[in-house]
Amino acid sequence: MVGWHHRHDGHEFEEASGVGDGHGGLKYGYTHLSAGELLRDERKNPDSQYGELIEKYIKDGKIVPVEITISLLRREMDQTMAANAQKNKFLIDGFPRNQDNLQGWNKTMDGKADVSFVLFFDCNNEICIERCLERGKSSGRSDDNRESLEKRIQTYLQSTKPIIDLYEEMGKVRKIDASKSVDEVFDEVVKIFDKEG
């Protein structure tokens, strides 16, 4: 997860990549936005110009083009703030996932947002696979199968880990051992939010 501060009009938002549903941030005034959920919802929308393209990328375990993801995130953020100006802090889960995502975001949000922190849920590959396979029994997600998950891990190692490393060098990563129990992980998240606000 990456934290961003909106500069000119006082809006703040959090951007996140990693494991977890982000709902823990709600009590701190954050609106949770999942890049993956937005993409899956858009894929199901029969009127979407992006639906088939998103389906192909997700099924292949690849990263959806940045323009699509950013347009969906911005639409949700704008709608949320238009409905309630007080809802100006966002916890964005699952973005940026690669250098292209990061460059696209920086280009779009240049001068509007600063990174506050990255919340990184660190977990070994096999535990991640087992958890997703378990989730797959009820999720209905086309990518909750071992083949897609192994592709996603390779994509993560090649594309996402370098982004986390970049923020690590800047001193912005807050790492959590996500192999622990849900309650233990949640307690660690709460400690970070208590400190970071």
CSV table of C-alpha atoms in Angstrom, one decimal:
chain,number,residue,atom,x,y,z
A,1,MET,CA,0.0,0.0,0.0
A,2,VAL,CA,1.2,3.4,-0.8
A,3,GLY,CA,0.1,6.6,1.0
A,4,TRP,CA,-0.4,9.7,-1.0
A,5,HIS,CA,-1.2,13.3,0.1
A,6,HIS,CA,-3.2,15.5,-2.3
A,7,ARG,CA,-1.5,18.9,-2.3
A,8,HIS,CA,-3.5,21.8,-3.8
A,9,ASP,CA,-6.9,21.4,-2.3
A,10,GLY,CA,-6.1,19.5,0.9
A,11,HIS,CA,-7.3,16.1,-0.3
A,12,GLU,CA,-5.4,13.1,0.9
A,13,PHE,CA,-5.5,9.6,-0.3
A,14,GLU,CA,-3.8,6.4,0.3
A,15,GLU,CA,-2.6,4.1,-2.4
A,16,ALA,CA,-2.0,0.5,-1.7
A,17,SER,CA,-0.5,-2.6,-3.3
A,18,GLY,CA,-0.4,-5.9,-1.4
A,19,VAL,CA,-2.6,-8.4,0.3
A,20,GLY,CA,-5.6,-7.4,2.4
A,21,ASP,CA,-9.0,-5.9,2.0
A,22,GLY,CA,-8.2,-2.4,3.2
A,23,HIS,CA,-11.3,-2.1,5.4
A,24,GLY,CA,-9.2,-1.5,8.5
A,25,GLY,CA,-8.6,2.0,7.2
A,26,LEU,CA,-12.2,2.9,7.3
A,27,LYS,CA,-12.2,3.9,11.0
A,28,TYR,CA,-9.4,6.3,10.2
A,29,GLY,CA,-11.5,8.1,7.7
A,30,TYR,CA,-10.2,6.4,4.5
A,31,THR,CA,-12.4,5.3,1.7
A,32,HIS,CA,-11.2,1.9,0.5
A,33,LEU,CA,-10.8,1.5,-3.3
A,34,SER,CA,-9.5,-1.8,-4.7
A,35,ALA,CA,-7.9,-1.5,-8.1
A,36,GLY,CA,-8.7,-5.2,-8.7
A,37,GLU,CA,-12.4,-4.9,-7.7
A,38,LEU,CA,-12.8,-1.9,-9.9
A,39,LEU,CA,-11.3,-3.8,-12.8
A,40,ARG,CA,-13.4,-6.9,-12.2
A,41,ASP,CA,-16.6,-4.8,-11.9
A,42,GLU,CA,-15.7,-3.0,-15.2
A,43,ARG,CA,-15.1,-6.3,-16.8
A,44,LYS,CA,-18.6,-7.5,-15.9
A,45,ASN,CA,-20.2,-4.2,-17.2
A,46,PRO,CA,-21.8,-5.0,-20.6
A,47,ASP,CA,-21.5,-1.4,-21.7
A,48,SER,CA,-17.8,-1.2,-20.9
A,49,GLN,CA,-15.4,-0.5,-23.8
A,50,TYR,CA,-12.7,-2.2,-21.7
A,51,GLY,CA,-14.5,-5.4,-20.5
A,52,GLU,CA,-13.0,-8.0,-22.9
A,53,LEU,CA,-9.5,-6.5,-22.7
A,54,ILE,CA,-9.6,-6.6,-18.8
A,55,GLU,CA,-10.8,-10.2,-18.8
A,56,LYS,CA,-7.9,-11.3,-21.0
A,57,TYR,CA,-5.3,-9.5,-18.9
A,58,ILE,CA,-6.7,-10.8,-15.6
A,59,LYS,CA,-7.0,-14.4,-16.9
A,60,ASP,CA,-3.4,-14.4,-18.1
A,61,GLY,CA,-2.2,-13.0,-14.8
A,62,LYS,CA,-0.9,-9.8,-16.5
A,63,ILE,CA,-1.2,-6.2,-15.4
A,64,VAL,CA,-4.0,-4.2,-17.0
A,65,PRO,CA,-2.8,-1.2,-19.0
A,66,VAL,CA,-2.3,1.8,-16.6
A,67,GLU,CA,-4.6,4.2,-18.5
A,68,ILE,CA,-7.6,1.9,-17.7
A,69,THR,CA,-6.8,1.4,-14.1
A,70,ILE,CA,-6.1,5.1,-13.4
A,71,SER,CA,-9.3,6.2,-15.2
A,72,LEU,CA,-11.3,3.8,-13.0
A,73,LEU,CA,-9.6,5.0,-9.8
A,74,ARG,CA,-10.0,8.7,-10.6
A,75,ARG,CA,-13.6,8.2,-11.5
A,76,GLU,CA,-14.3,6.6,-8.1
A,77,MET,CA,-12.3,9.2,-6.2
A,78,ASP,CA,-14.0,12.1,-8.0
A,79,GLN,CA,-17.5,10.5,-7.4
A,80,THR,CA,-16.7,10.0,-3.7
A,81,MET,CA,-15.5,13.5,-3.2
A,82,ALA,CA,-18.4,15.0,-5.2
A,83,ALA,CA,-20.9,13.2,-2.9
A,84,ASN,CA,-19.1,14.2,0.3
A,85,ALA,CA,-16.2,16.7,0.3
A,86,GLN,CA,-15.2,15.3,3.8
A,87,LYS,CA,-14.4,11.9,2.2
A,88,ASN,CA,-11.0,13.0,0.9
A,89,LYS,CA,-8.7,10.3,2.1
A,90,PHE,CA,-8.4,7.0,0.1
A,91,LEU,CA,-6.9,3.7,0.7
A,92,ILE,CA,-6.1,2.3,-2.7
A,93,ASP,CA,-5.4,-1.4,-2.7
A,94,GLY,CA,-3.5,-3.1,-5.5
A,95,PHE,CA,-1.8,-0.2,-7.3
A,96,PRO,CA,0.9,0.6,-8.5
A,97,ARG,CA,1.9,-2.9,-9.7
A,98,ASN,CA,4.7,-2.0,-12.1
A,99,GLN,CA,6.9,0.8,-13.4
A,100,ASP,CA,4.4,1.7,-16.0
A,101,ASN,CA,1.7,2.1,-13.4
A,102,LEU,CA,3.9,4.3,-11.3
A,103,GLN,CA,4.9,6.5,-14.2
A,104,GLY,CA,1.3,6.8,-15.4
A,105,TRP,CA,0.2,7.7,-11.9
A,106,ASN,CA,3.0,10.3,-11.5
A,107,LYS,CA,2.2,11.8,-14.8
A,108,THR,CA,-1.5,12.0,-14.1
A,109,MET,CA,-1.2,13.2,-10.5
A,110,ASP,CA,2.0,15.3,-10.7
A,111,GLY,CA,1.7,18.3,-8.4
A,112,LYS,CA,-1.5,16.9,-6.9
A,113,ALA,CA,-0.3,14.0,-4.7
A,114,ASP,CA,2.6,13.0,-2.6
A,115,VAL,CA,3.3,9.5,-1.3
A,116,SER,CA,2.9,9.3,2.5
A,117,PHE,CA,3.8,5.6,3.0
A,118,VAL,CA,3.6,2.2,1.6
A,119,LEU,CA,1.9,-0.6,3.6
A,120,PHE,CA,3.6,-3.8,2.4
A,121,PHE,CA,2.0,-7.1,3.4
A,122,ASP,CA,4.9,-9.6,3.1
A,123,CYS,CA,4.0,-13.2,2.8
A,124,ASN,CA,5.7,-16.2,1.2
A,125,ASN,CA,4.5,-17.6,-2.1
A,126,GLU,CA,3.1,-20.9,-1.0
A,127,ILE,CA,1.0,-19.4,1.8
A,128,CYS,CA,-0.3,-16.8,-0.7
A,129,ILE,CA,-1.2,-19.6,-3.2
A,130,GLU,CA,-3.0,-21.7,-0.5
A,131,ARG,CA,-5.0,-18.7,0.7
A,132,CYS,CA,-6.1,-17.8,-2.8
A,133,LEU,CA,-7.0,-21.4,-3.6
A,134,GLU,CA,-9.1,-21.4,-0.5
A,135,ARG,CA,-10.7,-18.1,-1.5
A,136,GLY,CA,-11.3,-19.6,-4.9
A,137,LYS,CA,-13.7,-22.2,-3.5
A,138,SER,CA,-16.3,-19.4,-3.1
A,139,SER,CA,-15.0,-16.3,-4.9
A,140,GLY,CA,-15.9,-17.2,-8.4
A,141,ARG,CA,-12.7,-15.4,-9.6
A,142,SER,CA,-11.2,-16.8,-12.8
A,143,ASP,CA,-7.7,-16.2,-11.5
A,144,ASP,CA,-8.0,-18.2,-8.3
A,145,ASN,CA,-6.3,-21.3,-9.7
A,146,ARG,CA,-2.7,-22.5,-9.2
A,147,GLU,CA,-1.7,-21.8,-12.8
A,148,SER,CA,-2.9,-18.2,-12.8
A,149,LEU,CA,-1.5,-17.6,-9.2
A,150,GLU,CA,2.0,-18.9,-10.2
A,151,LYS,CA,1.9,-16.5,-13.2
A,152,ARG,CA,0.9,-13.7,-10.9
A,153,ILE,CA,3.8,-14.4,-8.5
A,154,GLN,CA,6.2,-14.2,-11.4
A,155,THR,CA,4.6,-10.9,-12.5
A,156,TYR,CA,4.9,-9.7,-8.9
A,157,LEU,CA,8.6,-10.6,-8.6
A,158,GLN,CA,9.5,-9.0,-12.0
A,159,SER,CA,7.2,-6.0,-11.9
A,160,THR,CA,5.8,-5.1,-8.5
A,161,LYS,CA,8.7,-5.9,-6.1
A,162,PRO,CA,11.0,-3.3,-7.7
A,163,ILE,CA,8.3,-0.7,-7.0
A,164,ILE,CA,8.3,-1.7,-3.3
A,165,ASP,CA,12.1,-1.6,-3.3
A,166,LEU,CA,12.0,1.9,-4.8
A,167,TYR,CA,9.8,3.1,-1.9
A,168,GLU,CA,11.9,1.2,0.6
A,169,GLU,CA,15.0,3.2,-0.5
A,170,MET,CA,12.9,6.4,0.1
A,171,GLY,CA,12.1,5.2,3.7
A,172,LYS,CA,8.4,5.0,3.0
A,173,VAL,CA,7.7,1.2,3.4
A,174,ARG,CA,5.9,-0.1,6.5
A,175,LYS,CA,6.3,-3.9,6.3
A,176,ILE,CA,3.9,-6.4,7.9
A,177,ASP,CA,4.5,-10.1,8.2
A,178,ALA,CA,1.3,-11.3,6.5
A,179,SER,CA,1.9,-15.0,7.1
A,180,LYS,CA,0.6,-14.5,10.6
A,181,SER,CA,-3.1,-14.9,11.6
A,182,VAL,CA,-5.7,-12.4,10.5
A,183,ASP,CA,-5.9,-10.9,14.0
A,184,GLU,CA,-2.2,-10.5,14.4
A,185,VAL,CA,-1.9,-8.9,11.0
A,186,PHE,CA,-4.8,-6.6,11.7
A,187,ASP,CA,-3.1,-5.5,15.0
A,188,GLU,CA,0.0,-4.6,13.1
A,189,VAL,CA,-2.0,-2.6,10.6
A,190,VAL,CA,-3.7,-0.7,13.4
A,191,LYS,CA,-0.4,0.2,15.0
A,192,ILE,CA,0.8,1.6,11.7
A,193,PHE,CA,-2.3,3.6,11.2
A,194,ASP,CA,-2.2,4.9,14.7
A,195,LYS,CA,1.3,6.2,14.0
A,196,GLU,CA,0.8,7.4,10.5
A,197,GLY,CA,-2.8,8.7,10.9
